[in-house]
Short mmCIF file of C-alpha atoms in Angstrom, two decimals:
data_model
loop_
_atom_site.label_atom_id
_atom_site.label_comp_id
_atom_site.label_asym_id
_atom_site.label_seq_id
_atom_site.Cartn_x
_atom_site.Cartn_y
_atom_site.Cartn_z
CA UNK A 9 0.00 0.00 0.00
CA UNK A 10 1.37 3.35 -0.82
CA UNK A 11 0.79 6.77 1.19
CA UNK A 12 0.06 10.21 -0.48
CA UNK A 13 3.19 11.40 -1.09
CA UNK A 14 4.70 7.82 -2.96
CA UNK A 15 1.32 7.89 -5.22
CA UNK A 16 1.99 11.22 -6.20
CA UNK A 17 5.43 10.58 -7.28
CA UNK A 18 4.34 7.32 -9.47
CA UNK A 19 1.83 10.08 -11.07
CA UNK A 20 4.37 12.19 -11.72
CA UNK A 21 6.64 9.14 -13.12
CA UNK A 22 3.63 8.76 -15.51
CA UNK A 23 4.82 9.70 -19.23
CA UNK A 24 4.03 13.31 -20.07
CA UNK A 25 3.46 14.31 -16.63
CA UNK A 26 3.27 18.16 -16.08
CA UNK A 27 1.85 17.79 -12.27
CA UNK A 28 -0.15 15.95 -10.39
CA UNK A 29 -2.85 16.59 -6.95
CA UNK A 30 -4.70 14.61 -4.76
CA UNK A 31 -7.80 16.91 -3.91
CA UNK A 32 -10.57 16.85 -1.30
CA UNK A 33 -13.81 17.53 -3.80
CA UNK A 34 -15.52 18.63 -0.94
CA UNK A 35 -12.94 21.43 -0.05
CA UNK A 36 -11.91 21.95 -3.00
CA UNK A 37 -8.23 21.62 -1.32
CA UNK A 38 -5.14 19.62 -2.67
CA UNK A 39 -3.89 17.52 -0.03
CA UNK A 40 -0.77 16.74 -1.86
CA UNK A 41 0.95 18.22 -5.20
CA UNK A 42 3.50 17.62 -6.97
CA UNK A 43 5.20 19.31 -10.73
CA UNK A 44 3.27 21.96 -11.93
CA UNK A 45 5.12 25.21 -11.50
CA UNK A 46 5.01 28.01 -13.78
CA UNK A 47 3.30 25.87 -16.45
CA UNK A 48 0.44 24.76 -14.02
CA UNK A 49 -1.00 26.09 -10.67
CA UNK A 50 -1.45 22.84 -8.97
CA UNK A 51 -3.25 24.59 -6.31
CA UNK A 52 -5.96 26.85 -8.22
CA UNK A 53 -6.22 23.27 -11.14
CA UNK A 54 -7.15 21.26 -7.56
CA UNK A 55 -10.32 24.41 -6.92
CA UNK A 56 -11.23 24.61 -10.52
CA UNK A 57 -11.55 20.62 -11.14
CA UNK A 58 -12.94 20.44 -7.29
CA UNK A 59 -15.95 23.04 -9.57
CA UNK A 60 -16.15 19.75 -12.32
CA UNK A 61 -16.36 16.97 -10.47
CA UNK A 62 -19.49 18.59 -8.11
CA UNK A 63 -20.97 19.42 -11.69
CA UNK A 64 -20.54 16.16 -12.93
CA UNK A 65 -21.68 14.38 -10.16
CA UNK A 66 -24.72 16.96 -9.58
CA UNK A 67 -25.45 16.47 -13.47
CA UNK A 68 -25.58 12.42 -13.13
CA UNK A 69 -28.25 12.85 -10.08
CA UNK A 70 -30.56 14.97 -12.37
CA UNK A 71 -30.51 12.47 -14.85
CA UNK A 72 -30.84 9.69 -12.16
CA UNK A 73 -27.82 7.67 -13.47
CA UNK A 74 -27.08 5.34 -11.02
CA UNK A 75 -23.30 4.67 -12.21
CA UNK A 76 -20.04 5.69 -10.62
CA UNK A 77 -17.68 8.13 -12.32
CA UNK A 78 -14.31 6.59 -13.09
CA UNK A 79 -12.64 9.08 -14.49
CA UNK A 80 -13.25 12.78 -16.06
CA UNK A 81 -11.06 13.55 -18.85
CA UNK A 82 -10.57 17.21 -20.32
CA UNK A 83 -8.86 17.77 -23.55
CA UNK A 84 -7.00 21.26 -24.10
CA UNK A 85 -5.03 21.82 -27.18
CA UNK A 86 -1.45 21.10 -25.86
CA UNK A 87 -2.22 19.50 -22.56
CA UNK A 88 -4.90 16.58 -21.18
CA UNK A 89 -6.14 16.75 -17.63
CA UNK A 90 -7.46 13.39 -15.96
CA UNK A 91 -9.44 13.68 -13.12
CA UNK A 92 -9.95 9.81 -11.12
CA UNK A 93 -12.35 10.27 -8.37
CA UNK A 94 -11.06 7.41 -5.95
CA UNK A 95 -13.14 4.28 -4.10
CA UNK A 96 -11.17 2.40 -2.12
CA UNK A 97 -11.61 2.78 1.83
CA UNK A 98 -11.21 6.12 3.25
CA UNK A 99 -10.77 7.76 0.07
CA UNK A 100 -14.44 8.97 -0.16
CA UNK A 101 -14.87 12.72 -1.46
CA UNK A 102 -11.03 12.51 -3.07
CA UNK A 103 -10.19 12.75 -6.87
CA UNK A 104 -6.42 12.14 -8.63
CA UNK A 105 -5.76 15.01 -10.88
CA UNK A 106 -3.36 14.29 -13.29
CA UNK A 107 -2.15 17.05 -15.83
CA UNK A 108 -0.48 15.68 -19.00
CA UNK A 109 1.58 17.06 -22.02
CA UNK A 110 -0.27 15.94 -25.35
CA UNK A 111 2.97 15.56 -27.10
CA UNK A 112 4.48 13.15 -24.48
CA UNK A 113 1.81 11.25 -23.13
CA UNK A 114 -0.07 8.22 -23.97
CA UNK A 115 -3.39 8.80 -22.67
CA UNK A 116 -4.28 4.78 -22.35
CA UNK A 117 -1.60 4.28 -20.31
CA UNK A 118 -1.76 7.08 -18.55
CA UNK A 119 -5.39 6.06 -17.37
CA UNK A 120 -4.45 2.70 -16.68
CA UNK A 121 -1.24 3.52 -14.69
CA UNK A 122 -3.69 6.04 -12.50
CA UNK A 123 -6.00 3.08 -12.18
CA UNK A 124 -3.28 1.13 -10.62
CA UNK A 125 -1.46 4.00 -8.13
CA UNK A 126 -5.53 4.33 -7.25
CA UNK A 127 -5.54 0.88 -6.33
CA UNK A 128 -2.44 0.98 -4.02
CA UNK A 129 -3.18 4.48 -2.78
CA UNK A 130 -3.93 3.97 1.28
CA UNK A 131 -5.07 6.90 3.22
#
């Protein structure tokens, strides 16, 4: 099982990676970042995506889906941003956010590998 801190460097391992945040949804805070820098506000991506994944989830209530969200995906013309809200035990209310160079990553992998660092992520 990995903590915070070794999940966010296997994010930031991922190919492509520009930065990477585990966020509280219900904050809107990033408990952990790591990357970013001039390129990327880790901190104010963690508030805007915290805006997305309430709107997403809000939007699949009106429609009475009863489905989980696995992942969110938001394509920008140099960059893709994956948002994986997490499942596993005391991980309730927390989403991965990983931000990704188009010309470096490989966006299958890149949601597998997040699968996986999900799946060994222990709060």
């Amino acid at each position: 099982m990995a903590n915070t801190e070794t999940s966010l460097k296997e994010a930031a391992s991922i190919g492509g990676a520009i930065g990477a945040a585990l966020v509280d949804y219900t904050s809107g805070m990033a408990l952990g970042t790591i990357g970013g820098g001039k390129e990327l506000d880790l901190n104010v991506a963690a508030a805007g995506n915290t805006d997305v994944v309430r709107a997403k989830v809000r939007a699949m209530e009106l429609l009475g889906l009863n489905d989980e969200i696995e992942d969110i995906l938001i394509t920008l013309g140099g960059q893709y941003h994956l948002i994986r809200l997490l499942k596993g035990r005391g991980t309730n209310g927390l989403f991965l956010y990983l931000a990704l160079s188009k010309d470096h990553a490989n966006l299958a992998m890149a949601r597998h590998q997040l699968k996986k660092i999900e799946s060994e992520l222990e709060l």
